XYZ file of C-alpha atoms in Angstrom:
261
model
C 105.714 178.125 91.057
C 106.070 174.430 91.979
C 103.080 172.786 90.980
C 101.058 170.636 93.402
C 101.100 167.068 93.782
C 98.967 165.177 91.916
C 97.168 163.099 94.623
C 97.424 159.363 94.460
C 93.762 157.943 93.575
C 92.392 156.502 97.203
C 92.567 152.687 97.850
C 89.139 151.708 98.156
C 88.488 150.054 101.862
C 85.708 147.401 101.149
C 86.896 144.697 98.605
C 84.091 144.274 95.421
C 81.516 141.656 94.549
C 83.700 138.969 93.491
C 82.854 137.647 90.091
C 80.691 135.235 89.111
C 82.024 132.036 87.515
C 80.016 130.805 84.424
C 77.969 127.715 84.776
C 79.285 124.786 84.742
C 83.064 125.927 85.221
C 83.099 124.164 89.160
C 81.073 120.813 89.111
C 79.794 120.088 92.295
C 81.606 118.111 94.896
C 82.077 114.734 93.867
C 80.244 113.464 97.693
C 79.852 114.158 100.610
C 80.615 112.655 104.085
C 78.639 112.551 106.887
C 80.205 112.095 110.623
C 78.251 109.411 111.854
C 78.963 109.337 115.807
C 80.064 105.422 116.854
C 80.140 104.625 120.261
C 81.693 101.191 120.584
C 81.619 99.630 123.254
C 85.520 98.514 125.716
C 84.826 94.759 125.182
C 82.350 92.637 123.666
C 78.998 92.244 124.996
C 78.596 88.899 123.463
C 75.865 89.370 120.709
C 73.314 86.615 119.702
C 76.975 83.864 120.117
C 79.634 83.163 123.260
C 82.421 81.322 122.770
C 83.722 78.608 121.872
C 81.227 78.923 119.335
C 78.951 75.494 117.914
C 80.328 75.779 114.499
C 77.961 72.989 113.291
C 75.839 75.660 114.347
C 77.656 77.762 112.195
C 75.184 79.204 108.368
C 77.917 77.874 105.766
C 80.005 76.479 107.470
C 80.321 74.007 104.402
C 80.895 75.839 102.333
C 85.002 76.539 103.256
C 87.579 74.142 103.697
C 89.479 75.140 107.251
C 92.153 72.202 108.178
C 91.724 71.211 111.841
C 93.884 73.471 113.941
C 91.797 76.372 111.575
C 88.492 75.122 112.839
C 89.275 74.916 117.077
C 91.143 79.042 116.193
C 87.620 79.498 114.717
C 85.349 78.245 117.482
C 87.824 79.378 120.156
C 87.713 82.777 119.025
C 85.144 83.237 116.405
C 87.230 84.366 113.998
C 89.706 83.410 112.670
C 92.625 84.973 109.792
C 94.076 82.577 107.332
C 96.598 83.264 104.057
C 95.438 82.902 100.446
C 96.046 79.841 98.476
C 99.513 80.521 96.751
C 98.508 82.489 93.491
C 95.022 82.415 93.754
C 94.263 86.300 95.137
C 96.177 89.218 94.322
C 94.398 91.929 95.125
C 91.567 92.147 98.001
C 88.785 92.848 95.668
C 89.483 89.692 93.737
C 88.574 87.829 97.682
C 85.645 90.053 98.088
C 84.273 89.680 94.338
C 85.121 85.747 94.799
C 82.982 85.220 97.978
C 80.135 88.267 96.396
C 79.217 85.567 93.846
C 78.470 82.676 95.991
C 76.121 85.341 98.143
C 78.791 84.746 101.105
C 78.459 86.871 104.436
C 81.679 89.420 103.690
C 83.330 91.445 106.080
C 85.196 94.504 104.294
C 88.651 95.162 106.159
C 89.880 98.930 106.349
C 93.711 97.969 105.193
C 91.334 96.892 102.330
C 90.259 100.699 101.594
C 93.691 102.162 102.304
C 95.471 99.884 100.322
C 93.065 101.181 97.236
C 94.317 105.027 98.094
C 98.298 102.835 98.055
C 97.813 101.956 94.634
C 96.493 104.949 93.265
C 99.234 106.614 94.682
C 101.908 104.707 93.532
C 100.431 105.029 90.254
C 100.026 108.489 90.138
C 103.853 109.078 91.377
C 104.744 106.123 89.069
C 103.845 108.811 86.369
C 104.509 111.468 87.194
C 108.522 110.277 87.776
C 108.415 108.489 84.690
C 106.613 111.769 82.468
C 108.242 114.607 84.103
C 110.861 113.767 87.061
C 113.915 111.551 85.913
C 114.269 113.646 82.416
C 114.333 116.923 84.965
C 116.984 115.036 86.965
C 118.911 114.156 84.325
C 118.775 117.512 83.490
C 119.567 118.937 86.784
C 122.320 116.541 87.177
C 124.265 117.431 83.599
C 123.588 121.199 84.932
C 125.398 120.543 88.438
C 128.307 118.240 87.036
C 129.114 120.594 84.814
C 129.152 124.109 86.789
C 130.754 122.066 89.839
C 133.341 121.120 86.811
C 134.014 124.588 86.169
C 134.463 125.750 89.779
C 137.023 122.553 89.973
C 139.258 124.198 87.028
C 139.040 127.977 88.660
C 140.392 126.480 92.049
C 142.776 124.681 90.736
C 146.366 125.539 92.684
C 144.369 126.689 95.307
C 143.517 125.177 99.160
C 139.860 124.380 97.642
C 141.198 122.202 94.579
C 140.414 119.056 96.494
C 136.745 119.828 97.978
C 136.100 120.496 94.620
C 137.329 117.822 93.030
C 135.298 115.577 95.266
C 131.889 117.984 94.368
C 133.128 116.819 90.520
C 132.558 113.024 91.888
C 129.257 113.551 93.921
C 127.628 114.819 90.656
C 129.151 112.377 88.656
C 128.093 109.034 90.390
C 124.438 110.669 89.812
C 125.043 111.005 85.751
C 126.548 107.442 85.765
C 123.237 105.965 87.651
C 121.130 107.937 85.340
C 122.586 107.000 82.661
C 123.480 110.350 81.195
C 126.271 111.343 78.653
C 128.272 112.404 81.066
C 131.235 111.349 80.749
C 133.514 111.466 84.244
C 135.643 113.609 84.428
C 139.839 112.094 84.213
C 140.337 113.823 87.881
C 137.609 112.555 89.629
C 137.288 109.063 87.703
C 139.051 107.037 90.741
C 135.942 108.427 93.061
C 133.516 107.913 90.876
C 134.474 104.656 89.762
C 134.950 103.541 93.850
C 131.256 104.681 94.657
C 129.519 103.088 91.832
C 131.362 99.490 92.860
C 129.554 99.586 95.862
C 126.693 101.224 95.316
C 125.760 98.344 92.273
C 127.315 96.034 94.577
C 124.283 96.833 97.193
C 126.641 95.335 99.909
C 125.873 96.947 103.047
C 127.371 99.328 105.064
C 130.604 101.436 103.928
C 133.128 104.375 104.041
C 131.846 106.628 101.324
C 135.041 106.829 98.902
C 134.135 110.558 98.413
C 133.691 111.638 101.944
C 136.970 109.284 103.245
C 139.965 111.895 103.735
C 143.079 110.978 105.599
C 142.913 113.986 107.693
C 139.663 113.213 109.095
C 139.321 110.949 112.313
C 136.968 107.521 112.164
C 133.711 108.824 113.868
C 134.407 111.922 110.891
C 133.941 109.628 108.214
C 130.544 108.540 106.550
C 129.382 105.302 106.290
C 126.369 104.856 104.045
C 124.637 101.883 103.324
C 125.027 100.441 100.488
C 122.485 98.229 100.635
C 119.915 100.647 100.708
C 120.340 101.867 96.660
C 118.602 97.754 95.569
C 116.257 99.280 93.754
C 112.832 98.074 95.447
C 108.980 98.284 95.093
C 107.768 100.110 91.574
C 110.934 101.282 90.692
C 111.870 97.139 90.074
C 109.243 97.544 86.583
C 111.596 99.212 84.214
C 115.206 99.649 83.724
C 114.704 103.427 83.751
C 112.834 103.929 86.943
C 115.541 101.470 88.273
C 118.345 104.522 87.641
C 116.451 106.690 88.568
C 115.934 105.648 91.944
C 119.460 105.020 92.272
C 120.302 108.565 92.119
C 117.405 109.558 93.666
C 118.968 107.678 96.547
C 122.230 108.829 96.593
C 120.813 112.805 96.147
C 118.704 111.894 99.292
C 120.837 109.394 101.958
C 124.388 111.884 101.507
C 124.804 113.999 104.287
C 126.893 117.388 103.719
C 128.085 117.590 107.750
C 129.814 120.989 108.708
C 131.503 122.245 111.158
C 132.973 125.743 112.563
C 136.395 124.305 112.450
């Protein structure tokens, strides 16, 4: 006699109570942002003054040094925008601090706040790149170069030998840009050195040697802008970041185009 099948445990139809986290696990919210409804007029209504402004009646005019041209613009428009003196200020807050101590009226612009967020993001990205991404990119590049060379060796004597060699050259260029100990295989050295010469020269638009094949029509050859490999921003701060920048540009800019032929 066949025993009766064991019934599967019933699936609960309602979820049980959620566990209560211990006190202090979740800190209070950083801050609240109440939405303030603001109705801005389509045009300036005039306020307590009219244009042009009589600068003799403006409080604090004796504390600032303005050229006659700047004074004329201030009178005509009610404001004037001037660059700081060279070397005097490097960040927005320095301007505000200087005038706060002088008890001047300060107009805080929104771009100064966005600039702070940009600096925070840039610092976070720089730390992540230095502490994690550079090493990860090196490991990935070494692994792909090794795998590509093994694939090339297995395809020698076939119709895929030539494209497999270009694949080796692609990863060998990245390895050289990162300064890895992985040597470029001798078979790909000519392609690798040609690419590195163009990258280091940063001269502008050229046909990429790896993508330059005699069977390709001129319009099918990849033209790369090698001026983009010049490090900029925080990537100029160290040799490691410069190498990382060039390698990431190499990986990110080169286009792998497919067709049905």
